[in-house]
Coordinates of C-alpha atoms in Angstrom, one line a residue:
X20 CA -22.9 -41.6 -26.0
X21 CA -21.9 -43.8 -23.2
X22 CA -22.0 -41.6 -19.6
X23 CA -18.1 -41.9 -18.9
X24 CA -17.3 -40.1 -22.3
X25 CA -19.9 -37.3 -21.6
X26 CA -19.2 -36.5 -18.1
X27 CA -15.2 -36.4 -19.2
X28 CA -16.2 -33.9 -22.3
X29 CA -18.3 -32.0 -20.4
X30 CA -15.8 -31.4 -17.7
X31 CA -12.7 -31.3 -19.6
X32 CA -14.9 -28.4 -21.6
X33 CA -16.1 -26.3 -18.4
X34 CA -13.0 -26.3 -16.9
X35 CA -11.3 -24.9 -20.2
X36 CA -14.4 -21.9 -20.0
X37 CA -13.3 -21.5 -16.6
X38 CA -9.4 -20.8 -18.2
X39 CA -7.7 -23.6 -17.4
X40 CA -5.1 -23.5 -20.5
X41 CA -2.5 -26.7 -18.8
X42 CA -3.3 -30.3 -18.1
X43 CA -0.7 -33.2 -17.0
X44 CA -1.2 -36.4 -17.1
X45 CA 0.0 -39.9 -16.4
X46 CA -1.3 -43.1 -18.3
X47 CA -4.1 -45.5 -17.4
X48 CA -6.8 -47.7 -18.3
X49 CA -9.7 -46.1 -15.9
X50 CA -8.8 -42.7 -16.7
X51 CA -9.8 -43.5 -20.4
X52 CA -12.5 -41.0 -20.6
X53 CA -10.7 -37.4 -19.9
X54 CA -7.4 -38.7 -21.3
X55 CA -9.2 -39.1 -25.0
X56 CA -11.3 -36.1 -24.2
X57 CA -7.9 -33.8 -23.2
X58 CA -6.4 -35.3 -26.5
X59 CA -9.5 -33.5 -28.5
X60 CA -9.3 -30.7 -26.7
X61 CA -7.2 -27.8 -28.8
X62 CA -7.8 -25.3 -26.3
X63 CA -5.2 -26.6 -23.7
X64 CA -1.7 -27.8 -23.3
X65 CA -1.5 -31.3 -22.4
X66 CA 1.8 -33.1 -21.2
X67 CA 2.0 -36.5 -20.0
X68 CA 4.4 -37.5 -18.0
X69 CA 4.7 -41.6 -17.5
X70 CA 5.6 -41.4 -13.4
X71 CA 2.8 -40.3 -11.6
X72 CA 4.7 -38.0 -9.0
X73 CA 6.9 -36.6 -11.5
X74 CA 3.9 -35.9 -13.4
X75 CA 2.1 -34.2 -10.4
X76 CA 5.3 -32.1 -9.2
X77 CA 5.3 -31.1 -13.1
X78 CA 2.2 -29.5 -12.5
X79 CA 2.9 -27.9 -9.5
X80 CA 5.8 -26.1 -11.4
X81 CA 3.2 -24.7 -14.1
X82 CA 0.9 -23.6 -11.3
X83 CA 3.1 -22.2 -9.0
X84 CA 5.3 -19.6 -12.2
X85 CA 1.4 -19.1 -13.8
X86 CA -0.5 -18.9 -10.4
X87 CA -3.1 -20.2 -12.5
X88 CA -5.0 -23.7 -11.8
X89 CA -3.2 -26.6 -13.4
X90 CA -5.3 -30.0 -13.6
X91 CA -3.7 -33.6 -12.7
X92 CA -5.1 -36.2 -14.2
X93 CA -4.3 -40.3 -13.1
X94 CA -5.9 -43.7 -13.2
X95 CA -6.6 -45.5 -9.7
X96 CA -5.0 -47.1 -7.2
X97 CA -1.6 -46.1 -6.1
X98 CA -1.5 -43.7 -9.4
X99 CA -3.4 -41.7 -6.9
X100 CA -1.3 -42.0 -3.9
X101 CA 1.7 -40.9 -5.7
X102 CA 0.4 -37.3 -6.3
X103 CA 0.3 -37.3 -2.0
X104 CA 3.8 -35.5 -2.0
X105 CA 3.3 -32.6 -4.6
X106 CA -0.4 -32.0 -3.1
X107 CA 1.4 -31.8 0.1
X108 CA 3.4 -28.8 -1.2
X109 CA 0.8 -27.1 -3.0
X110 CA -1.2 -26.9 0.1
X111 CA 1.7 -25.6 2.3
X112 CA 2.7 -23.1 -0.6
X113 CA -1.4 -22.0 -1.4
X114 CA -0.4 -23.4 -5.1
X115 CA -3.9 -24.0 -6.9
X116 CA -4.0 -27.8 -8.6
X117 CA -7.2 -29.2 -9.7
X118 CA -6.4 -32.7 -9.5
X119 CA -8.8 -35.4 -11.0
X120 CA -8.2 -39.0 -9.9
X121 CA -10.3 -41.5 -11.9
X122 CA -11.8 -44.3 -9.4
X123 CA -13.9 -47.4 -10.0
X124 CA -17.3 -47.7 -9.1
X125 CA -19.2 -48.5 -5.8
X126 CA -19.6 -52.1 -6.6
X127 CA -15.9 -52.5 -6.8
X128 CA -14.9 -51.0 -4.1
X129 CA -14.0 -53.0 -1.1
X130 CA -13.5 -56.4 -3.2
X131 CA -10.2 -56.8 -4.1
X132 CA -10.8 -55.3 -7.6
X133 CA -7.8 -54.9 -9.3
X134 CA -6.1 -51.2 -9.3
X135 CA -8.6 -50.2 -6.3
X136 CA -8.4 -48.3 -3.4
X137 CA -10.4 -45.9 -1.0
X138 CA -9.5 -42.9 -3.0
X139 CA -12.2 -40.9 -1.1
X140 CA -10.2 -37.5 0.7
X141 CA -7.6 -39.8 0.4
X142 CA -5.5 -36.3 0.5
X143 CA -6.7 -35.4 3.9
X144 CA -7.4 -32.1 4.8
X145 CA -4.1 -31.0 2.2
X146 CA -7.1 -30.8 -0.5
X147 CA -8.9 -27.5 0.4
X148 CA -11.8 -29.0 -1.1
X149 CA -13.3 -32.6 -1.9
X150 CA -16.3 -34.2 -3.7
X151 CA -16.8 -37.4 -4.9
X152 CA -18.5 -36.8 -8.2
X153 CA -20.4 -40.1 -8.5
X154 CA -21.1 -42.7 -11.2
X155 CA -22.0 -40.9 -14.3
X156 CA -25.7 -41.5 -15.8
X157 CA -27.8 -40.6 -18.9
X158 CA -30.7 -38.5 -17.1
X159 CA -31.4 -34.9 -17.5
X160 CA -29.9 -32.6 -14.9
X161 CA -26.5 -34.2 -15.3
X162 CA -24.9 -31.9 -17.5
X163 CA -26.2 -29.0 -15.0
X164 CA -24.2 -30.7 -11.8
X165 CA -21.2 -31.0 -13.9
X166 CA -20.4 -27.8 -15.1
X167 CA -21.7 -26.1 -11.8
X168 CA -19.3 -28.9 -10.4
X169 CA -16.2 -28.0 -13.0
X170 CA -16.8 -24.1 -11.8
X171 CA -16.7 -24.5 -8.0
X172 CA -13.8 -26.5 -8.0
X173 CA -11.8 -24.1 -10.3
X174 CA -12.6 -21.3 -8.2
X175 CA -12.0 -23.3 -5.2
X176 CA -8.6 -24.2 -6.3
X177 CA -8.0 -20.3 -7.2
X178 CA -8.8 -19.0 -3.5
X179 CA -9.3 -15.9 -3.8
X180 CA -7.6 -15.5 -0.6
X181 CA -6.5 -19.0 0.0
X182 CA -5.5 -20.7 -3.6
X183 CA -4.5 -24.3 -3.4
X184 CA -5.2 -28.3 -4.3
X185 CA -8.7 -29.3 -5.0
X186 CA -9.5 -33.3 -5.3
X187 CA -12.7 -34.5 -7.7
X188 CA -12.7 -38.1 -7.6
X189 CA -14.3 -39.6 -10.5
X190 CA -16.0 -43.1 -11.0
X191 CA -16.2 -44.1 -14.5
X192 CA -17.7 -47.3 -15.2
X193 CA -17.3 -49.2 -18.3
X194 CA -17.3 -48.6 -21.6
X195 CA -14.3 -46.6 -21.0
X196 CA -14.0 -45.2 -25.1
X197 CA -16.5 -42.9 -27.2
X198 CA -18.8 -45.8 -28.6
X199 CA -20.1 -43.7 -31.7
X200 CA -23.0 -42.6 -31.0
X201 CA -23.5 -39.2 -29.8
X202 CA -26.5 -38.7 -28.7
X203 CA -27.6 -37.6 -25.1
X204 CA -30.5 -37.0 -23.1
X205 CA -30.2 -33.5 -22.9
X206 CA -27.6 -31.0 -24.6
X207 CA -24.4 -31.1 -23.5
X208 CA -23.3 -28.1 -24.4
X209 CA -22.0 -25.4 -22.0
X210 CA -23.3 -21.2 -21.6
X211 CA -22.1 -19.7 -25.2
X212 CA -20.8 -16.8 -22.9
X213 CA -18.7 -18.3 -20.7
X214 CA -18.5 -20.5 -17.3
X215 CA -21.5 -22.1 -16.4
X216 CA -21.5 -20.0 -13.3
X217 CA -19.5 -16.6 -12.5
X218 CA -17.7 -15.9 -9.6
X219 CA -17.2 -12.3 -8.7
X220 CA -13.9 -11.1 -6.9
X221 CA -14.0 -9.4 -3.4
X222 CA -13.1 -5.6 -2.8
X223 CA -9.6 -5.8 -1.5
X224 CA -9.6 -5.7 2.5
X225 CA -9.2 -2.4 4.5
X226 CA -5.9 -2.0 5.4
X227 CA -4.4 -2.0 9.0
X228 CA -2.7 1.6 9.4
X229 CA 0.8 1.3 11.0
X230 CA 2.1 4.6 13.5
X231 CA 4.9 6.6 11.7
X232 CA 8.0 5.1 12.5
X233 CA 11.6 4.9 11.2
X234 CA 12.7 2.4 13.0
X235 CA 10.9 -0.8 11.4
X236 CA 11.7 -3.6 8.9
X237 CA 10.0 -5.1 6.4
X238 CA 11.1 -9.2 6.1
X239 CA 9.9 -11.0 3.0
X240 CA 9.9 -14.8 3.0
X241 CA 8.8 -17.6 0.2
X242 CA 5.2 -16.9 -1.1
X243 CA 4.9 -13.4 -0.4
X244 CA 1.8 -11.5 -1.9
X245 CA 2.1 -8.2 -3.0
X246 CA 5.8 -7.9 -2.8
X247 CA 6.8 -4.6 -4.8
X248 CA 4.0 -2.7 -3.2
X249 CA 5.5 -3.3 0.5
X250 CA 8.9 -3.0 -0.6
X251 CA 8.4 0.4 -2.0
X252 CA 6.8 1.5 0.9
X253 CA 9.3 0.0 2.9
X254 CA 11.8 2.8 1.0
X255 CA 9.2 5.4 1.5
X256 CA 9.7 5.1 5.5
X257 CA 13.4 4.2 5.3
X258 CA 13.2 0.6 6.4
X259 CA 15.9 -2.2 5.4
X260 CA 14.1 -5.0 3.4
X261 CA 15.5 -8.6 4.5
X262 CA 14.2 -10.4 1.9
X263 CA 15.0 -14.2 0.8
X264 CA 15.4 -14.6 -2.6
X265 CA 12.5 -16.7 -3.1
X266 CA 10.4 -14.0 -1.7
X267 CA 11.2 -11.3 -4.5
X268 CA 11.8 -8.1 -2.2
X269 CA 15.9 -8.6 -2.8
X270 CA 16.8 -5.2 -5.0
X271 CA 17.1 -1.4 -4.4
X272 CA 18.7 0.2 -2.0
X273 CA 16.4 -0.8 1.1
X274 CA 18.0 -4.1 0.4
X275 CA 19.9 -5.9 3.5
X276 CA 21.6 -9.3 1.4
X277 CA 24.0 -10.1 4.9
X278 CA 20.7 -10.1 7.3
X279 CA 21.9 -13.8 8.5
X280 CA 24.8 -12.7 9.2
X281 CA 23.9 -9.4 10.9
X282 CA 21.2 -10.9 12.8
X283 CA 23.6 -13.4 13.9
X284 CA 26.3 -11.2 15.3
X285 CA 24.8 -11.0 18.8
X286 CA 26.0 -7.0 19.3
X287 CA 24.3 -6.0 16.3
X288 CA 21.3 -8.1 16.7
X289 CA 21.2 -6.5 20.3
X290 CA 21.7 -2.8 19.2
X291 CA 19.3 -3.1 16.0
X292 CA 15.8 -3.6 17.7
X293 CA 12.9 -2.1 16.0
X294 CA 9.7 -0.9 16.4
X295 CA 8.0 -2.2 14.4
X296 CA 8.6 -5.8 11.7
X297 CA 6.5 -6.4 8.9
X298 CA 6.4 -10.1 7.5
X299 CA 5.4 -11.1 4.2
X300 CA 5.2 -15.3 3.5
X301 CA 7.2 -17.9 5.3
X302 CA 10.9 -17.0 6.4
X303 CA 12.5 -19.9 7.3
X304 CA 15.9 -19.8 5.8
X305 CA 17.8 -17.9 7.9
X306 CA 18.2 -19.3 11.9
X307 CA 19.6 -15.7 13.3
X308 CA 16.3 -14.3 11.4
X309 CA 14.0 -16.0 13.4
X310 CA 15.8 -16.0 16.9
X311 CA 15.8 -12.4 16.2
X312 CA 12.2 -12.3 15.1
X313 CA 11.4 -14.0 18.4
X314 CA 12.6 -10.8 20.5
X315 CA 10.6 -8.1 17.8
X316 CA 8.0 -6.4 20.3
X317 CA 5.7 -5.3 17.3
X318 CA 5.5 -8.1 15.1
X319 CA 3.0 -7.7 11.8
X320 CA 2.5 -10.9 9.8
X321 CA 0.4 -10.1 7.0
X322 CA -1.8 -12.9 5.4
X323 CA -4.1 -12.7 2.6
X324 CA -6.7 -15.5 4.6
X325 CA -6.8 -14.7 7.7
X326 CA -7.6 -18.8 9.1
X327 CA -3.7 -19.4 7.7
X328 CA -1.3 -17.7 8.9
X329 CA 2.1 -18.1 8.8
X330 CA 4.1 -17.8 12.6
X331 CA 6.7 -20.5 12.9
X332 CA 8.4 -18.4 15.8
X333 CA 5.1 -17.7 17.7
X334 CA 5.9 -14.0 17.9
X335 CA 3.3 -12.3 16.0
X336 CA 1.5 -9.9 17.5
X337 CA -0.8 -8.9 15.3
X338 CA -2.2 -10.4 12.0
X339 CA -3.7 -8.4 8.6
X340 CA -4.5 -9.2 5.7
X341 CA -2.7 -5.5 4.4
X342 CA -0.9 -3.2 6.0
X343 CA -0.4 0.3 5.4
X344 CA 3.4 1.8 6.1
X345 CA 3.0 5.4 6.1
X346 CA 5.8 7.5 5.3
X347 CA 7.8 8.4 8.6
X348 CA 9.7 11.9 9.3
X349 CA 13.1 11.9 10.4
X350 CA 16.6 11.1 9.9
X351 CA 18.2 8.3 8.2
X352 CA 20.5 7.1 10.9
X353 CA 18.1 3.9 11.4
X354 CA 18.8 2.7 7.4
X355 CA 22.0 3.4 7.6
X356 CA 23.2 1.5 10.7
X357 CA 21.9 -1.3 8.6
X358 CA 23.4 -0.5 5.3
X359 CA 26.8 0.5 6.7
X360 CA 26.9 -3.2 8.3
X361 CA 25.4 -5.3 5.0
X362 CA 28.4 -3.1 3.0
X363 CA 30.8 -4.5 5.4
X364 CA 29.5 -7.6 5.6
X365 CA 29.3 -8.2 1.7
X366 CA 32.5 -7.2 1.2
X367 CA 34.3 -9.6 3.5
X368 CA 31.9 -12.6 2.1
X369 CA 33.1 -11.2 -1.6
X370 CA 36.4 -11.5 -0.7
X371 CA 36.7 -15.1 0.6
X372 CA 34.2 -16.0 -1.8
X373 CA 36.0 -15.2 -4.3
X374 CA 38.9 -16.9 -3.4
X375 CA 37.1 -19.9 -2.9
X376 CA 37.6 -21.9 -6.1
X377 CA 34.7 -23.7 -7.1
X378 CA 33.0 -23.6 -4.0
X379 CA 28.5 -24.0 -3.4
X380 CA 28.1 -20.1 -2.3
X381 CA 30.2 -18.9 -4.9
X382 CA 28.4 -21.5 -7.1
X383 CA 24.8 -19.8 -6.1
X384 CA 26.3 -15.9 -6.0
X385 CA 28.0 -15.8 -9.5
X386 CA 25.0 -17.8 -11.2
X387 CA 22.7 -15.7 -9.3
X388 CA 24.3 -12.6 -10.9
X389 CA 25.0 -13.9 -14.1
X390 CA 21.4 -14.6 -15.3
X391 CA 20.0 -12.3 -18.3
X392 CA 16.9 -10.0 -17.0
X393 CA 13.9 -11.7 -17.3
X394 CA 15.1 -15.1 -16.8
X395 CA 13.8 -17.6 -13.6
X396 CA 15.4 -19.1 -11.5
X397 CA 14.4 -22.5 -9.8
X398 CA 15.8 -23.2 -6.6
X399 CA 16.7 -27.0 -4.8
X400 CA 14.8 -26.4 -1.5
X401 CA 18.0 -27.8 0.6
X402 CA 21.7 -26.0 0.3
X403 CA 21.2 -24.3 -3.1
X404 CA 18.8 -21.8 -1.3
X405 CA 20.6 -21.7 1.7
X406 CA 23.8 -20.7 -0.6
X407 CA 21.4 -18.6 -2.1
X408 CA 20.1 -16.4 1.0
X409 CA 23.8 -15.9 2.0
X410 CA 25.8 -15.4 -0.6
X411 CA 23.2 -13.5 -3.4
X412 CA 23.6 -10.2 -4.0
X413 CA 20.7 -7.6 -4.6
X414 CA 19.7 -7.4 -8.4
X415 CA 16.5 -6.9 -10.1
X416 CA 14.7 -8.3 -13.2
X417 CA 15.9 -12.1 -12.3
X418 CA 12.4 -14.3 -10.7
X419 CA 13.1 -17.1 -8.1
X420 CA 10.9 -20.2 -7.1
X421 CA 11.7 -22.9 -4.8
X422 CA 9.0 -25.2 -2.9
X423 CA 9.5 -24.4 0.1
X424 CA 5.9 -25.4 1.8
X425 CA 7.1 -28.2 3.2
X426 CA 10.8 -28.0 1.9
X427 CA 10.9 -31.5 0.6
X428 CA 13.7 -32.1 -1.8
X429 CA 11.4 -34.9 -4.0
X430 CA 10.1 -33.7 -7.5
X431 CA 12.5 -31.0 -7.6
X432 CA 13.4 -31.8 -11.5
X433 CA 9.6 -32.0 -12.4
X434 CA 8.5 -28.7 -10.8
X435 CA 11.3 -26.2 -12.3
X436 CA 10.6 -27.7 -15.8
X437 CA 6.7 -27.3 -15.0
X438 CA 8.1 -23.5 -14.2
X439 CA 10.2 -23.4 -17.0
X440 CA 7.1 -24.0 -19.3
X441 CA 4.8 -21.6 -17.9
X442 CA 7.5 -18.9 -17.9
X443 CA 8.4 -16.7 -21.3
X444 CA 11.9 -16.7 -21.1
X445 CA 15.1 -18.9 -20.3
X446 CA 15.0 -21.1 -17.1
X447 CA 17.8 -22.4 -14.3
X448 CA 17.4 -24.4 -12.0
X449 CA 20.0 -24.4 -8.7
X450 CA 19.9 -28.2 -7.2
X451 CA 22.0 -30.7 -5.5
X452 CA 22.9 -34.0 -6.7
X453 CA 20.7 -36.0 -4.0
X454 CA 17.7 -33.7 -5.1
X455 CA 18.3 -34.1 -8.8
X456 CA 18.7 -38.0 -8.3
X457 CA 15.5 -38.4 -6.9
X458 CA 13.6 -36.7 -10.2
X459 CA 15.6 -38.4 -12.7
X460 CA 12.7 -39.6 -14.1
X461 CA 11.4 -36.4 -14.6
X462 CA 14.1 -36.2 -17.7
X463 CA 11.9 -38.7 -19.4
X464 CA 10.3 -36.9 -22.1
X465 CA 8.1 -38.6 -25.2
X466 CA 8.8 -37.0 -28.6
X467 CA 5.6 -35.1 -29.0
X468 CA 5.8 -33.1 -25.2
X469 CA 6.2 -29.8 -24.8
X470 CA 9.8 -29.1 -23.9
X471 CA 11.3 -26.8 -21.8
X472 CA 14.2 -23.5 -22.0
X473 CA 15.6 -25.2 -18.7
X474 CA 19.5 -25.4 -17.8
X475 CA 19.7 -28.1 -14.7
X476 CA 22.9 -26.6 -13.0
X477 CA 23.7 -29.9 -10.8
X478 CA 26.0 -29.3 -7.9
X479 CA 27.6 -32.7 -6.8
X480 CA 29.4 -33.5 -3.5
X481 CA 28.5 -36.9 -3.6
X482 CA 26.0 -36.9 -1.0
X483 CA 23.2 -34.9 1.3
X484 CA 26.0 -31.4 1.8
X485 CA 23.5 -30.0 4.5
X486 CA 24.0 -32.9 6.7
X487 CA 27.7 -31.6 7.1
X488 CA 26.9 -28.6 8.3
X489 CA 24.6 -29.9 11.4
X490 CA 25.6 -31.9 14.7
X491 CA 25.3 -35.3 12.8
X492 CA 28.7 -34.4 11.5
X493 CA 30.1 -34.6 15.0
X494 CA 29.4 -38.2 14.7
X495 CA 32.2 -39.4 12.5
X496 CA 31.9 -43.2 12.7
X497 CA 27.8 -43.5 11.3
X498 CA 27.8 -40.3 9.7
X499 CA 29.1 -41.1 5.8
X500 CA 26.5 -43.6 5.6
X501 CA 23.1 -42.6 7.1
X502 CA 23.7 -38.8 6.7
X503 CA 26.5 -38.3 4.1
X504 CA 24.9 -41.2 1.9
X505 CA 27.2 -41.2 -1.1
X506 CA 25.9 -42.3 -4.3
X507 CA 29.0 -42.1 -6.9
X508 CA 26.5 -42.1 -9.7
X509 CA 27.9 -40.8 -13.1
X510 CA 25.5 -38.0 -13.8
X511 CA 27.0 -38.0 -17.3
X512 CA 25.8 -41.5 -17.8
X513 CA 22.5 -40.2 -16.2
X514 CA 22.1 -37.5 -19.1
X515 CA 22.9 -40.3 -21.8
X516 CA 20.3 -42.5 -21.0
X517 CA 17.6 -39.7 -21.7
X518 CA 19.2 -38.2 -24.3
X519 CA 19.9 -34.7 -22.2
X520 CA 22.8 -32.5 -23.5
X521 CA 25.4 -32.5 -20.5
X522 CA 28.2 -30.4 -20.0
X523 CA 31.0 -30.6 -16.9
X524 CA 32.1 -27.7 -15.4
X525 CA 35.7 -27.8 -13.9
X526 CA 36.9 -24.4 -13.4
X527 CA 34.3 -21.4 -12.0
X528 CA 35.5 -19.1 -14.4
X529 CA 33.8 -21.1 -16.9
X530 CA 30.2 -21.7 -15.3
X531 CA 28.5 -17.9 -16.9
X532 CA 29.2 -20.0 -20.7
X533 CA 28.4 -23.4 -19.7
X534 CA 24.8 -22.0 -19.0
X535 CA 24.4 -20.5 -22.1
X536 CA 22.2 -22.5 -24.7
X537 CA 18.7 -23.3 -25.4
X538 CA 16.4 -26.1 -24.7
X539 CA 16.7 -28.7 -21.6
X540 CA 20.4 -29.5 -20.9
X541 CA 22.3 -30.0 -17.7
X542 CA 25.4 -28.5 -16.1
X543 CA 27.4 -30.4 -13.7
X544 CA 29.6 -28.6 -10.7
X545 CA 31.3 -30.6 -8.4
X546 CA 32.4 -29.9 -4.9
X547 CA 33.5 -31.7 -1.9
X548 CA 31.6 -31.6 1.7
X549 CA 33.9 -31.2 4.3
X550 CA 35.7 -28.2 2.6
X551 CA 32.1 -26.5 1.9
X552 CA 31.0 -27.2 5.3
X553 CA 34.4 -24.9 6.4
X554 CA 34.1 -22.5 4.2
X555 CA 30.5 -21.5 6.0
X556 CA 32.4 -21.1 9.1
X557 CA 34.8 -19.1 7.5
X558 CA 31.9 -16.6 5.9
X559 CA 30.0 -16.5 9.0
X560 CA 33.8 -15.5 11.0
X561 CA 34.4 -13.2 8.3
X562 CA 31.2 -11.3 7.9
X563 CA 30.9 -11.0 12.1
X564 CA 34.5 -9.4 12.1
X565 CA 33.7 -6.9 9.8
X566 CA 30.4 -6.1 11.2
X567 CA 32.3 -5.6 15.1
X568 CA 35.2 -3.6 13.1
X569 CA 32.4 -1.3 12.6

């Protein structure tokens, strides 16, 4: 057996005894070895994906909805530098990826070989862990380093405490394909019980115990760990929850859906000061949240590692990695204040919502609600989740992702159908025309892939909506072309070319049915800017009348 084809079955192997069960994968000639080694391999899923960042945001959706390692497989050269993005996000959102870049060897390196680059941490410090494996070769103790190798990266990439990307950069040289012969210098066969080597868990940290107090709030932003246990804690001590809908604290009663507009009504924010707040993940939706966060006295962030911790407003005080809320004595006036306000709130954002037409809130709010139980929801990290946060209601039993490390809008098509596969049960996804442009490749799927329960709701306005709603839009003269950017691409012609069932939505009435179906398919909304970018000044005048009326 030539050494590229062992070391590739011998990892490929380990890392499936380790319980990797999902492998993506984008074509190429120096990546030979694990691509025919994955193809043999019964015991995982393999897609392949023929754009390398499609094919590495792909597997960032199946890692983030299984929060299970995923492995990312490429040839070299700028196959490689095209996974930068998605490795990017995983960092930022503590998504594990074990990504596997193929390389050539030494003697290559640095002499204009074709396909070659310095692959080595070529992902910075957004890999929480790097090693160059070296040029496989047929002497005993290989198979030893491997699978010790295959085991410290998989439980690298799985945390405990802080999960994310993982580089092993692999130097096959040639022949690249199984020459027939398969014998070895030693055996190459792994532990018959398991991993090569086991990793054992550790106990769950001591909690920091918080004084009684009725006065506190619990806020729950994107990647929050442990949600339903704070939440119903939260209830216990009669806290509001201000949840995002990414971070999965928005149901029961404790639920506050108006908290940007609350917190942005500068009598309320002044008059609603607690004790104590309680962060869980990365708010950062919701401006009037964080200016408000900024004035909290007692600010609690918890993080499961304690060397990365979330704090874009610099107000923590304090920093655990769990909390306890103990139940509090005393009246309810404290919830109430809050609840009294969100009713008054959502009510006047109901209203003029719906009497919008087809507007983007009312968009995000009725699909939002009209989702079975169990289904997920993917979310376009620009105005769908924005729409989201203020206009979703509080419901249960529906599960929303968005990437929100870093917030890019790049891959966006790739990741919810990654999410869409790892999840059992019909898939959305919320995104904008800009965001779904970018990821049209990610439609491209070859006969024998696994395909996705995933209904693409597209909302066009021709153009980046957000900008519209920011001081470039002040600026009339530049504004359409290096903000608004219009496009006035067909999206029906789009769906043709791959084949995608396509559907156009023209009155709101109708969107609940157009997302009914199985299988990948996309609906298309479309709205106009400048009347969106109104109608958010009309919600945010609306909700702060009602909430003074009170």
């Amino acid at each position: 057996m030539n050494p590229a084809t062992a070391l590739a079955t011998v990892l490929v192997d380990e890392l499936v005894r380790c319980g990797l069960t999902d492998v993506v994968m984008a074509p190429g000639s120096r990546s030979a070895p694990l691509a025919l080694a994955l193809h043999a391999e019964s015991r995982v899923r393999l897609h392949v994906r023929i754009d390398e960042r499609s094919a590495s945001y792909l597997a960032l959706g199946l890692a983030r909805r299984s929060e299970r390692p995923v492995a990312l497989i490429c040839s070299s050269g700028t196959a490689v530098a095209n996974f930068h993005p998605a490795v990017i996000e995983a960092s930022e959102s503590g998504v594990p990826l074990l990504v596997l870049t193929a390389d050539r060897p030494p003697e290559l390196r640095g002499t204009g070989a074709n396909q070659t680059i310095d692959q080595l941490k070529v992902f910075g410090p957004s890999a929480r862990w790097f090693a160059e494996v070296g040029v496989p070769e047929e002497r005993p103790g290989q198979v030893a380093y491997w699978r010790s190798l295959a085991c410290r990266a998989y439980q690298r990439a799985v945390g405990p405490s802080d999960p994310g990307p993982v580089h092993l950069n692999l130097a096959f040289r040639e022949p690249l394909i199984p020459d027939g012969d398969s014998s070895w210098v030693e055996s190459l066969d792994g532990d018959a019980s398991g991993p090569w080597v086991r990793t054992r868990v550790a106990p769950p940290p001591v909690a920091l115990h918080l004084p009684p107090t009725r006065r506190g709030v619990l806020v729950v932003g994107d990647g929050a760990a442990n949600v339903r246990r704070y939440v119903a804690a939260a209830g216990m001590a009669g806290w509001p929850v201000l949840s995002e809908p990414n971070g999965g604290g928005r149901y029961g009663d404790h639920a506050v859906s108006t908290y940007h507009f609350l917190l942005g009504t500068p009598s309320f924010a002044d008059a609603h000061q607690p004790d104590v707040v309680v962060t869980l993940g990365r708010p950062g939706l919701s401006r009037s949240l964080l200016s408000w966060l900024r004035r909290a006295q007692e600010h609690i962030v918890v993080a499961t590692d304690l060397s990365r911790w979330p704090d874009p407003t610099r107000s923590a005080t304090q920093v655990a990695q769990a909390v306890e809320i103990p139940v509090a004595a005393g009246d309810d006036a404290w919830l109430h204040s809050w609840r009294r306000a969100d009713a008054a709130a959502r009510a006047a954002i109901d209203e003029l919502l719906d009497s919008s037409g087809m507007s983007e809130p009312r968009i995000a709010r009725d699909l939002a609600d009209s989702l079975p139980n169990g289904a997920l929801l993917f979310c376009g990290s620009s105005m769908p989740i924005r729409d989201l946060d203020q206009a979703m209601r509080p419901r249960r039993g529906l599960r929303l992702l968005a990437n929100r490390g870093v917030s890019g809008i790049d891959g966006l098509v790739s990741t919810a159908m990654g999410a869409a596969l790892a999840h059992n049960g019909p898939s959305y996804a919320l995104l904008g025309d800009l965001t779904f442009l970018h990821d049209q490749n990610g439609l491209i799927l070859g006969p024998r892939e696994p395909r996705p329960d995933l209904c693409l709701v597209v909302v066009n306005n021709d153009g980046g909506g957000i900008f519209s709603l920011l001081p470039q839009a002040a600026i009339r003269d530049p504004f359409e072309r290096v903000f608004g950017t219009p496009h006035g691409v067909d999206l029906g012609y789009v769906a043709a070319a791959t084949g995608t069932p396509y559907r156009l939505v023209e009155d709101i009435s109708d969107l609940p049915k157009a997302v009914r179906g199985e299988g990948l398919r996309i609906v298309e909304v479309r709205t106009d800017r400048e009347p969106n970018a109104a109608l958010h000044g009309q919600l945010r005048d609306a909700a702060q009348a009602a909430i003074r009326e009170l």
